[in-house]
Amino acid sequence: LFAFCLSLCVSPVLIYGQERGLLRSGQVTIVYEEPWKEAAREVADAYPIAKRDVEKKLRWAATFSPKVVLVRDSKVFQEMVGSSLFAAYAVPESNLIVIDQSRMSVSPFTMEVTLEHELCHLLLHDHLKGKDIPKWLEEGVCTWVSQGIAEILMEQKRSLLNEALLAGRLIPLRALSRRFPRDRESLLLAYEESKSIVSYMVEAHGLEGLLETLRWVRQGHPWEDAVQGALGVPFDELEQNWAE
C-alpha cells in the first residue's frame, strides 16, 4: 500500500485503468478521476478552512503541501484498505490523504470533517518526527480536532462504548497503543474509547493539558511519562478516572 501511495506522488495519471486529473492550488494538490473535477474544486475550497481549524486547535503550523487523492469507486478503495469500514486514510510519510469520494455525500460524512481528521494525522507526524505517540492518543486527538470519527463508517446507532462500560468489557488503552483490533465491533469500540479519553483529558485538565502532553511526546518522552508529566497524574489513574 505504501509503495502504491508513493507511486501516486510520482505519476498519478492512470490508476486501475482510470484517467486522472490534477488540480493544484496554493496549498494542496488534488488527484481525481475524470469527470469529477467539481469534487476536486470542493477539496481545494475546503482545505484552507480545514487547515486553519486544525492549526488553531493544535497551535501548530502545517508548513507542508499535501496531496489529496479522490477515489471514485468504493470497491477499489476497499481493496486498497482491506476493509469496508474506512472512508479515508492518511499516509504521513508522503503527506498524502486518500478519500473514498463516493461516500462523502453520505451522512455523517462531510469533506471538511474528513479533511480536518486526516490533516490532523499529517500534522501530528510532521511535528512529532517519529516520536512515540500511542495510537489511541493519535486517533483520539484527530477525532477531537475534527469533532467526528471521519475516517470510518459509523452506521450503528447504539454506543458500543456505553455497552462495553456497563458490561465491563472496555479495551485497556495500553492494548490500543500500537494497533487497533481488526474485527468490526472491537475496531469501532477502539475509536470510541480514543475519542472519549481525549475528550476527558480536555474536560478534566483543559486544552493546555492535552497540548502539553503532545509537547512532552514531541520532546521524546515515553508516552506514559508524557501523560504524568503534563497532567500530574499517572496514566493508570487517568484511565481509571476516565472510566469512572
PDB file of C-alpha atoms in Angstrom:
ATOM      1  CA  LEU A   1       0.000   0.000   0.000  1.00  0.00           C
ATOM      2  CA  PHE A   2       2.826   2.393   0.874  1.00  0.00           C
ATOM      3  CA  ALA A   3       4.527   1.669  -2.463  1.00  0.00           C
ATOM      4  CA  PHE A   4       1.223   2.364  -4.227  1.00  0.00           C
ATOM      5  CA  CYS A   5       0.891   5.692  -2.410  1.00  0.00           C
ATOM      6  CA  LEU A   6       4.440   6.653  -3.347  1.00  0.00           C
ATOM      7  CA  SER A   7       3.626   5.940  -6.980  1.00  0.00           C
ATOM      8  CA  LEU A   8       0.713   8.370  -6.730  1.00  0.00           C
ATOM      9  CA  CYS A   9       3.147  11.104  -5.773  1.00  0.00           C
ATOM     10  CA  VAL A  10       5.244  10.469  -8.869  1.00  0.00           C
ATOM     11  CA  SER A  11       2.827   9.768 -11.710  1.00  0.00           C
ATOM     12  CA  PRO A  12      -0.860   9.845 -10.736  1.00  0.00           C
ATOM     13  CA  VAL A  13      -2.170   9.680 -14.302  1.00  0.00           C
ATOM     14  CA  LEU A  14      -3.530   6.168 -14.746  1.00  0.00           C
ATOM     15  CA  ILE A  15      -4.593   4.160 -11.703  1.00  0.00           C
ATOM     16  CA  TYR A  16      -6.655   0.994 -12.008  1.00  0.00           C
ATOM     17  CA  GLY A  17      -7.154   1.952 -15.644  1.00  0.00           C
ATOM     18  CA  GLN A  18      -8.912   5.193 -14.782  1.00  0.00           C
ATOM     19  CA  GLU A  19      -7.918   8.526 -16.273  1.00  0.00           C
ATOM     20  CA  ARG A  20      -6.956  11.025 -13.597  1.00  0.00           C
ATOM     21  CA  GLY A  21      -6.772  14.778 -13.452  1.00  0.00           C
ATOM     22  CA  LEU A  22      -4.698  17.112 -11.315  1.00  0.00           C
ATOM     23  CA  LEU A  23      -5.876  20.278  -9.629  1.00  0.00           C
ATOM     24  CA  ARG A  24      -3.249  22.384  -7.884  1.00  0.00           C
ATOM     25  CA  SER A  25      -3.993  25.230  -5.535  1.00  0.00           C
ATOM     26  CA  GLY A  26      -1.523  27.225  -3.495  1.00  0.00           C
ATOM     27  CA  GLN A  27      -1.751  24.839  -0.535  1.00  0.00           C
ATOM     28  CA  VAL A  28      -2.839  21.422  -1.808  1.00  0.00           C
ATOM     29  CA  THR A  29      -2.720  19.170  -4.877  1.00  0.00           C
ATOM     30  CA  ILE A  30      -5.807  17.112  -5.668  1.00  0.00           C
ATOM     31  CA  VAL A  31      -5.735  13.978  -7.813  1.00  0.00           C
ATOM     32  CA  TYR A  32      -9.184  12.995  -9.074  1.00  0.00           C
ATOM     33  CA  GLU A  33     -10.842  10.631 -11.501  1.00  0.00           C
ATOM     34  CA  GLU A  34     -12.480  12.172 -14.530  1.00  0.00           C
ATOM     35  CA  PRO A  35     -15.065  13.646 -14.712  1.00  0.00           C
ATOM     36  CA  TRP A  36     -15.080  14.590 -11.007  1.00  0.00           C
ATOM     37  CA  LYS A  37     -13.312  17.916 -11.288  1.00  0.00           C
ATOM     38  CA  GLU A  38     -16.066  19.630  -9.289  1.00  0.00           C
ATOM     39  CA  ALA A  39     -15.317  17.377  -6.320  1.00  0.00           C
ATOM     40  CA  ALA A  40     -11.660  18.357  -6.610  1.00  0.00           C
ATOM     41  CA  ARG A  41     -12.659  22.029  -6.527  1.00  0.00           C
ATOM     42  CA  GLU A  42     -14.644  21.302  -3.360  1.00  0.00           C
ATOM     43  CA  VAL A  43     -11.499  19.942  -1.749  1.00  0.00           C
ATOM     44  CA  ALA A  44      -9.492  22.960  -2.895  1.00  0.00           C
ATOM     45  CA  ASP A  45     -12.088  25.272  -1.344  1.00  0.00           C
ATOM     46  CA  ALA A  46     -12.444  23.272   1.878  1.00  0.00           C
ATOM     47  CA  TYR A  47      -8.753  22.677   2.525  1.00  0.00           C
ATOM     48  CA  PRO A  48      -7.786  26.215   3.675  1.00  0.00           C
ATOM     49  CA  ILE A  49     -10.671  26.166   6.163  1.00  0.00           C
ATOM     50  CA  ALA A  50      -9.706  22.724   7.471  1.00  0.00           C
ATOM     51  CA  LYS A  51      -6.053  23.772   7.703  1.00  0.00           C
ATOM     52  CA  ARG A  52      -6.911  26.902   9.657  1.00  0.00           C
ATOM     53  CA  ASP A  53      -9.107  24.997  12.104  1.00  0.00           C
ATOM     54  CA  VAL A  54      -6.560  22.227  12.738  1.00  0.00           C
ATOM     55  CA  GLU A  55      -3.725  24.729  13.223  1.00  0.00           C
ATOM     56  CA  LYS A  56      -5.855  26.779  15.614  1.00  0.00           C
ATOM     57  CA  LYS A  57      -6.776  23.788  17.770  1.00  0.00           C
ATOM     58  CA  LEU A  58      -3.308  22.223  17.921  1.00  0.00           C
ATOM     59  CA  ARG A  59      -1.423  25.548  17.804  1.00  0.00           C
ATOM     60  CA  TRP A  60       0.998  24.035  15.294  1.00  0.00           C
ATOM     61  CA  ALA A  61       1.548  25.261  11.743  1.00  0.00           C
ATOM     62  CA  ALA A  62       1.074  22.976   8.742  1.00  0.00           C
ATOM     63  CA  THR A  63       4.017  24.064   6.603  1.00  0.00           C
ATOM     64  CA  PHE A  64       3.739  21.172   4.123  1.00  0.00           C
ATOM     65  CA  SER A  65       1.575  20.959   0.993  1.00  0.00           C
ATOM     66  CA  PRO A  66      -0.302  17.649   0.970  1.00  0.00           C
ATOM     67  CA  LYS A  67      -1.696  15.624  -1.897  1.00  0.00           C
ATOM     68  CA  VAL A  68      -5.334  14.521  -1.737  1.00  0.00           C
ATOM     69  CA  VAL A  69      -6.391  11.562  -3.876  1.00  0.00           C
ATOM     70  CA  LEU A  70     -10.123  11.152  -4.548  1.00  0.00           C
ATOM     71  CA  VAL A  71     -11.109   7.558  -5.312  1.00  0.00           C
ATOM     72  CA  ARG A  72     -14.369   7.298  -7.219  1.00  0.00           C
ATOM     73  CA  ASP A  73     -15.071   3.571  -6.813  1.00  0.00           C
ATOM     74  CA  SER A  74     -15.778   2.346  -3.257  1.00  0.00           C
ATOM     75  CA  LYS A  75     -14.841  -1.220  -4.203  1.00  0.00           C
ATOM     76  CA  VAL A  76     -11.423  -0.044  -5.372  1.00  0.00           C
ATOM     77  CA  PHE A  77     -10.969   1.959  -2.179  1.00  0.00           C
ATOM     78  CA  GLN A  78     -11.973  -1.014  -0.018  1.00  0.00           C
ATOM     79  CA  GLU A  79      -9.438  -3.176  -1.849  1.00  0.00           C
ATOM     80  CA  MET A  80      -6.775  -0.599  -1.021  1.00  0.00           C
ATOM     81  CA  VAL A  81      -7.533  -0.506   2.717  1.00  0.00           C
ATOM     82  CA  GLY A  82      -8.811  -4.066   3.127  1.00  0.00           C
ATOM     83  CA  SER A  83     -11.998  -3.007   4.911  1.00  0.00           C
ATOM     84  CA  SER A  84     -15.456  -1.649   4.148  1.00  0.00           C
ATOM     85  CA  LEU A  85     -15.410   0.486   7.305  1.00  0.00           C
ATOM     86  CA  PHE A  86     -12.972   3.141   6.192  1.00  0.00           C
ATOM     87  CA  ALA A  87     -13.797   6.187   4.100  1.00  0.00           C
ATOM     88  CA  ALA A  88     -10.383   7.898   4.203  1.00  0.00           C
ATOM     89  CA  TYR A  89      -6.841   7.441   5.445  1.00  0.00           C
ATOM     90  CA  ALA A  90      -3.597   9.378   5.690  1.00  0.00           C
ATOM     91  CA  VAL A  91      -0.044   8.396   4.723  1.00  0.00           C
ATOM     92  CA  PRO A  92       2.142  10.779   6.781  1.00  0.00           C
ATOM     93  CA  GLU A  93       5.387   9.629   5.142  1.00  0.00           C
ATOM     94  CA  SER A  94       4.116  11.035   1.833  1.00  0.00           C
ATOM     95  CA  ASN A  95       1.916  13.889   3.135  1.00  0.00           C
ATOM     96  CA  LEU A  96      -0.887  12.045   1.380  1.00  0.00           C
ATOM     97  CA  ILE A  97      -4.635  11.825   2.066  1.00  0.00           C
ATOM     98  CA  VAL A  98      -6.774   9.253   0.222  1.00  0.00           C
ATOM     99  CA  ILE A  99     -10.564   9.667   0.293  1.00  0.00           C
ATOM    100  CA  ASP A 100     -13.421   7.467  -0.905  1.00  0.00           C
ATOM    101  CA  GLN A 101     -15.201  10.240  -2.761  1.00  0.00           C
ATOM    102  CA  SER A 102     -18.365   8.211  -3.338  1.00  0.00           C
ATOM    103  CA  ARG A 103     -19.090   8.273   0.404  1.00  0.00           C
ATOM    104  CA  MET A 104     -18.517  11.949   1.048  1.00  0.00           C
ATOM    105  CA  SER A 105     -22.155  12.831   0.406  1.00  0.00           C
ATOM    106  CA  VAL A 106     -23.465  10.155   2.783  1.00  0.00           C
ATOM    107  CA  SER A 107     -24.265  11.220   6.355  1.00  0.00           C
ATOM    108  CA  PRO A 108     -22.415  11.622   8.704  1.00  0.00           C
ATOM    109  CA  PHE A 109     -19.514  12.412   6.403  1.00  0.00           C
ATOM    110  CA  THR A 110     -18.572  15.816   5.081  1.00  0.00           C
ATOM    111  CA  MET A 111     -15.486  16.746   3.149  1.00  0.00           C
ATOM    112  CA  GLU A 112     -14.496  19.383   5.721  1.00  0.00           C
ATOM    113  CA  VAL A 113     -14.598  16.962   8.671  1.00  0.00           C
ATOM    114  CA  THR A 114     -12.717  14.310   6.721  1.00  0.00           C
ATOM    115  CA  LEU A 115     -10.010  16.745   5.645  1.00  0.00           C
ATOM    116  CA  GLU A 116      -9.611  18.021   9.206  1.00  0.00           C
ATOM    117  CA  HIS A 117      -9.263  14.493  10.589  1.00  0.00           C
ATOM    118  CA  GLU A 118      -6.730  13.306   8.038  1.00  0.00           C
ATOM    119  CA  LEU A 119      -4.802  16.587   8.036  1.00  0.00           C
ATOM    120  CA  CYS A 120      -4.517  16.239  11.810  1.00  0.00           C
ATOM    121  CA  HIS A 121      -2.715  12.910  11.280  1.00  0.00           C
ATOM    122  CA  LEU A 122      -0.273  14.545   8.866  1.00  0.00           C
ATOM    123  CA  LEU A 123       0.327  17.489  11.182  1.00  0.00           C
ATOM    124  CA  LEU A 124       0.952  15.305  14.243  1.00  0.00           C
ATOM    125  CA  HIS A 125       3.514  13.196  12.412  1.00  0.00           C
ATOM    126  CA  ASP A 126       5.140  16.252  10.855  1.00  0.00           C
ATOM    127  CA  HIS A 127       5.723  17.856  14.252  1.00  0.00           C
ATOM    128  CA  LEU A 128       6.429  14.721  16.279  1.00  0.00           C
ATOM    129  CA  LYS A 129       9.026  13.491  13.744  1.00  0.00           C
ATOM    130  CA  GLY A 130       8.771   9.783  14.534  1.00  0.00           C
ATOM    131  CA  LYS A 131       8.307  10.183  18.283  1.00  0.00           C
ATOM    132  CA  ASP A 132       6.333   7.534  20.163  1.00  0.00           C
ATOM    133  CA  ILE A 133       2.667   8.548  20.169  1.00  0.00           C
ATOM    134  CA  PRO A 134       0.228   5.763  21.082  1.00  0.00           C
ATOM    135  CA  LYS A 135      -2.463   5.035  18.530  1.00  0.00           C
ATOM    136  CA  TRP A 136      -5.288   5.747  20.989  1.00  0.00           C
ATOM    137  CA  LEU A 137      -3.872   9.236  21.590  1.00  0.00           C
ATOM    138  CA  GLU A 138      -3.304   9.995  17.908  1.00  0.00           C
ATOM    139  CA  GLU A 139      -6.767   8.838  16.848  1.00  0.00           C
ATOM    140  CA  GLY A 140      -8.349  10.475  19.863  1.00  0.00           C
ATOM    141  CA  VAL A 141      -6.688  13.821  19.139  1.00  0.00           C
ATOM    142  CA  CYS A 142      -7.704  13.748  15.467  1.00  0.00           C
ATOM    143  CA  THR A 143     -11.264  12.828  16.378  1.00  0.00           C
ATOM    144  CA  TRP A 144     -11.355  15.638  18.941  1.00  0.00           C
ATOM    145  CA  VAL A 145      -9.938  18.110  16.406  1.00  0.00           C
ATOM    146  CA  SER A 146     -12.443  17.185  13.692  1.00  0.00           C
ATOM    147  CA  GLN A 147     -15.333  16.580  16.118  1.00  0.00           C
ATOM    148  CA  GLY A 148     -16.069  13.307  14.381  1.00  0.00           C
ATOM    149  CA  ILE A 149     -14.707   9.873  13.557  1.00  0.00           C
ATOM    150  CA  ALA A 150     -14.352  10.843   9.944  1.00  0.00           C
ATOM    151  CA  GLU A 151     -12.270   8.010   8.563  1.00  0.00           C
ATOM    152  CA  ILE A 152     -14.566   5.114   9.463  1.00  0.00           C
ATOM    153  CA  LEU A 153     -18.176   4.387   8.672  1.00  0.00           C
ATOM    154  CA  MET A 154     -20.245   4.766  11.844  1.00  0.00           C
ATOM    155  CA  GLU A 155     -23.511   3.078  10.907  1.00  0.00           C
ATOM    156  CA  GLN A 156     -24.645   1.768  14.282  1.00  0.00           C
ATOM    157  CA  LYS A 157     -26.995   3.944  16.287  1.00  0.00           C
ATOM    158  CA  ARG A 158     -26.054   2.459  19.655  1.00  0.00           C
ATOM    159  CA  SER A 159     -22.981   3.343  21.676  1.00  0.00           C
ATOM    160  CA  LEU A 160     -20.541   0.463  21.832  1.00  0.00           C
ATOM    161  CA  LEU A 161     -18.638   2.388  24.485  1.00  0.00           C
ATOM    162  CA  ASN A 162     -21.613   2.549  26.847  1.00  0.00           C
ATOM    163  CA  GLU A 163     -22.345  -1.146  26.324  1.00  0.00           C
ATOM    164  CA  ALA A 164     -18.732  -2.134  26.938  1.00  0.00           C
ATOM    165  CA  LEU A 165     -18.544   0.023  30.066  1.00  0.00           C
ATOM    166  CA  LEU A 166     -21.699  -1.461  31.572  1.00  0.00           C
ATOM    167  CA  ALA A 167     -20.546  -4.991  30.733  1.00  0.00           C
ATOM    168  CA  GLY A 168     -17.006  -4.433  31.988  1.00  0.00           C
ATOM    169  CA  ARG A 169     -15.555  -5.030  28.518  1.00  0.00           C
ATOM    170  CA  LEU A 170     -13.577  -1.852  27.901  1.00  0.00           C
ATOM    171  CA  ILE A 171     -10.415  -2.462  25.905  1.00  0.00           C
ATOM    172  CA  PRO A 172      -7.420  -1.459  28.077  1.00  0.00           C
ATOM    173  CA  LEU A 173      -5.874   1.612  26.463  1.00  0.00           C
ATOM    174  CA  ARG A 174      -2.397   0.069  26.629  1.00  0.00           C
ATOM    175  CA  ALA A 175      -3.724  -2.609  24.271  1.00  0.00           C
ATOM    176  CA  LEU A 176      -4.522   0.201  21.824  1.00  0.00           C
ATOM    177  CA  SER A 177      -1.120   1.833  21.949  1.00  0.00           C
ATOM    178  CA  ARG A 178       0.320   0.128  18.831  1.00  0.00           C
ATOM    179  CA  ARG A 179      -2.643  -1.058  16.768  1.00  0.00           C
ATOM    180  CA  PHE A 180      -6.415  -1.300  16.784  1.00  0.00           C
ATOM    181  CA  PRO A 181      -8.363  -4.579  16.544  1.00  0.00           C
ATOM    182  CA  ARG A 182      -9.456  -5.763  13.123  1.00  0.00           C
ATOM    183  CA  ASP A 183     -12.953  -7.082  13.848  1.00  0.00           C
ATOM    184  CA  ARG A 184     -15.746  -4.566  13.312  1.00  0.00           C
ATOM    185  CA  GLU A 185     -17.136  -4.064  16.821  1.00  0.00           C
ATOM    186  CA  SER A 186     -13.757  -4.018  18.558  1.00  0.00           C
ATOM    187  CA  LEU A 187     -12.419  -1.558  15.977  1.00  0.00           C
ATOM    188  CA  LEU A 188     -15.370   0.782  16.438  1.00  0.00           C
ATOM    189  CA  LEU A 189     -15.057   0.482  20.222  1.00  0.00           C
ATOM    190  CA  ALA A 190     -11.359   1.365  19.984  1.00  0.00           C
ATOM    191  CA  TYR A 191     -12.233   4.550  18.095  1.00  0.00           C
ATOM    192  CA  GLU A 192     -14.979   5.439  20.577  1.00  0.00           C
ATOM    193  CA  GLU A 193     -12.641   4.903  23.519  1.00  0.00           C
ATOM    194  CA  SER A 194      -9.920   7.024  21.927  1.00  0.00           C
ATOM    195  CA  LYS A 195     -12.366   9.836  21.254  1.00  0.00           C
ATOM    196  CA  SER A 196     -13.731   9.644  24.795  1.00  0.00           C
ATOM    197  CA  ILE A 197     -10.411   9.586  26.684  1.00  0.00           C
ATOM    198  CA  VAL A 198      -9.044  12.607  24.814  1.00  0.00           C
ATOM    199  CA  SER A 199     -12.293  14.498  25.360  1.00  0.00           C
ATOM    200  CA  TYR A 200     -11.970  13.627  29.056  1.00  0.00           C
ATOM    201  CA  MET A 201      -8.372  14.883  29.137  1.00  0.00           C
ATOM    202  CA  VAL A 202      -9.533  18.245  27.776  1.00  0.00           C
ATOM    203  CA  GLU A 203     -12.506  18.354  30.151  1.00  0.00           C
ATOM    204  CA  ALA A 204     -10.507  17.436  33.259  1.00  0.00           C
ATOM    205  CA  HIS A 205      -7.172  19.137  32.511  1.00  0.00           C
ATOM    206  CA  GLY A 206      -8.044  21.786  29.955  1.00  0.00           C
ATOM    207  CA  LEU A 207      -6.855  22.193  26.393  1.00  0.00           C
ATOM    208  CA  GLU A 208      -3.430  23.154  27.690  1.00  0.00           C
ATOM    209  CA  GLY A 209      -3.178  19.767  29.424  1.00  0.00           C
ATOM    210  CA  LEU A 210      -3.696  17.951  26.128  1.00  0.00           C
ATOM    211  CA  LEU A 211      -1.293  20.212  24.245  1.00  0.00           C
ATOM    212  CA  GLU A 212       1.310  19.857  26.989  1.00  0.00           C
ATOM    213  CA  THR A 213       1.031  16.077  26.711  1.00  0.00           C
ATOM    214  CA  LEU A 214       1.806  16.365  22.996  1.00  0.00           C
ATOM    215  CA  ARG A 215       4.743  18.672  23.774  1.00  0.00           C
ATOM    216  CA  TRP A 216       6.191  16.077  26.133  1.00  0.00           C
ATOM    217  CA  VAL A 217       5.832  13.423  23.434  1.00  0.00           C
ATOM    218  CA  ARG A 218       7.485  15.781  20.950  1.00  0.00           C
ATOM    219  CA  GLN A 219      10.425  16.180  23.331  1.00  0.00           C
ATOM    220  CA  GLY A 220      10.983  12.423  23.178  1.00  0.00           C
ATOM    221  CA  HIS A 221       9.458  11.304  26.476  1.00  0.00           C
ATOM    222  CA  PRO A 222       7.723   7.890  26.573  1.00  0.00           C
ATOM    223  CA  TRP A 223       4.008   8.491  26.285  1.00  0.00           C
ATOM    224  CA  GLU A 224       3.205   7.305  29.823  1.00  0.00           C
ATOM    225  CA  ASP A 225       5.789   9.754  31.185  1.00  0.00           C
ATOM    226  CA  ALA A 226       4.321  12.440  28.943  1.00  0.00           C
ATOM    227  CA  VAL A 227       0.856  11.912  30.430  1.00  0.00           C
ATOM    228  CA  GLN A 228       2.115  12.063  34.007  1.00  0.00           C
ATOM    229  CA  GLY A 229       4.470  14.973  33.384  1.00  0.00           C
ATOM    230  CA  ALA A 230       1.858  17.057  31.578  1.00  0.00           C
ATOM    231  CA  LEU A 231      -1.232  16.205  33.620  1.00  0.00           C
ATOM    232  CA  GLY A 232       0.283  15.431  37.002  1.00  0.00           C
ATOM    233  CA  VAL A 233      -1.395  12.022  37.306  1.00  0.00           C
ATOM    234  CA  PRO A 234      -0.075   8.541  36.457  1.00  0.00           C
ATOM    235  CA  PHE A 235      -1.587   7.065  33.317  1.00  0.00           C
ATOM    236  CA  ASP A 236      -3.322   4.241  35.201  1.00  0.00           C
ATOM    237  CA  GLU A 237      -5.028   6.801  37.419  1.00  0.00           C
ATOM    238  CA  LEU A 238      -6.059   8.877  34.408  1.00  0.00           C
ATOM    239  CA  GLU A 239      -7.575   5.811  32.748  1.00  0.00           C
ATOM    240  CA  GLN A 240      -9.416   4.830  35.940  1.00  0.00           C
ATOM    241  CA  ASN A 241     -10.758   8.349  36.444  1.00  0.00           C
ATOM    242  CA  TRP A 242     -11.949   8.411  32.838  1.00  0.00           C
ATOM    243  CA  ALA A 243     -13.741   5.074  33.182  1.00  0.00           C
ATOM    244  CA  GLU A 244     -15.431   6.205  36.378  1.00  0.00           C
TER     245      GLU A 244
END
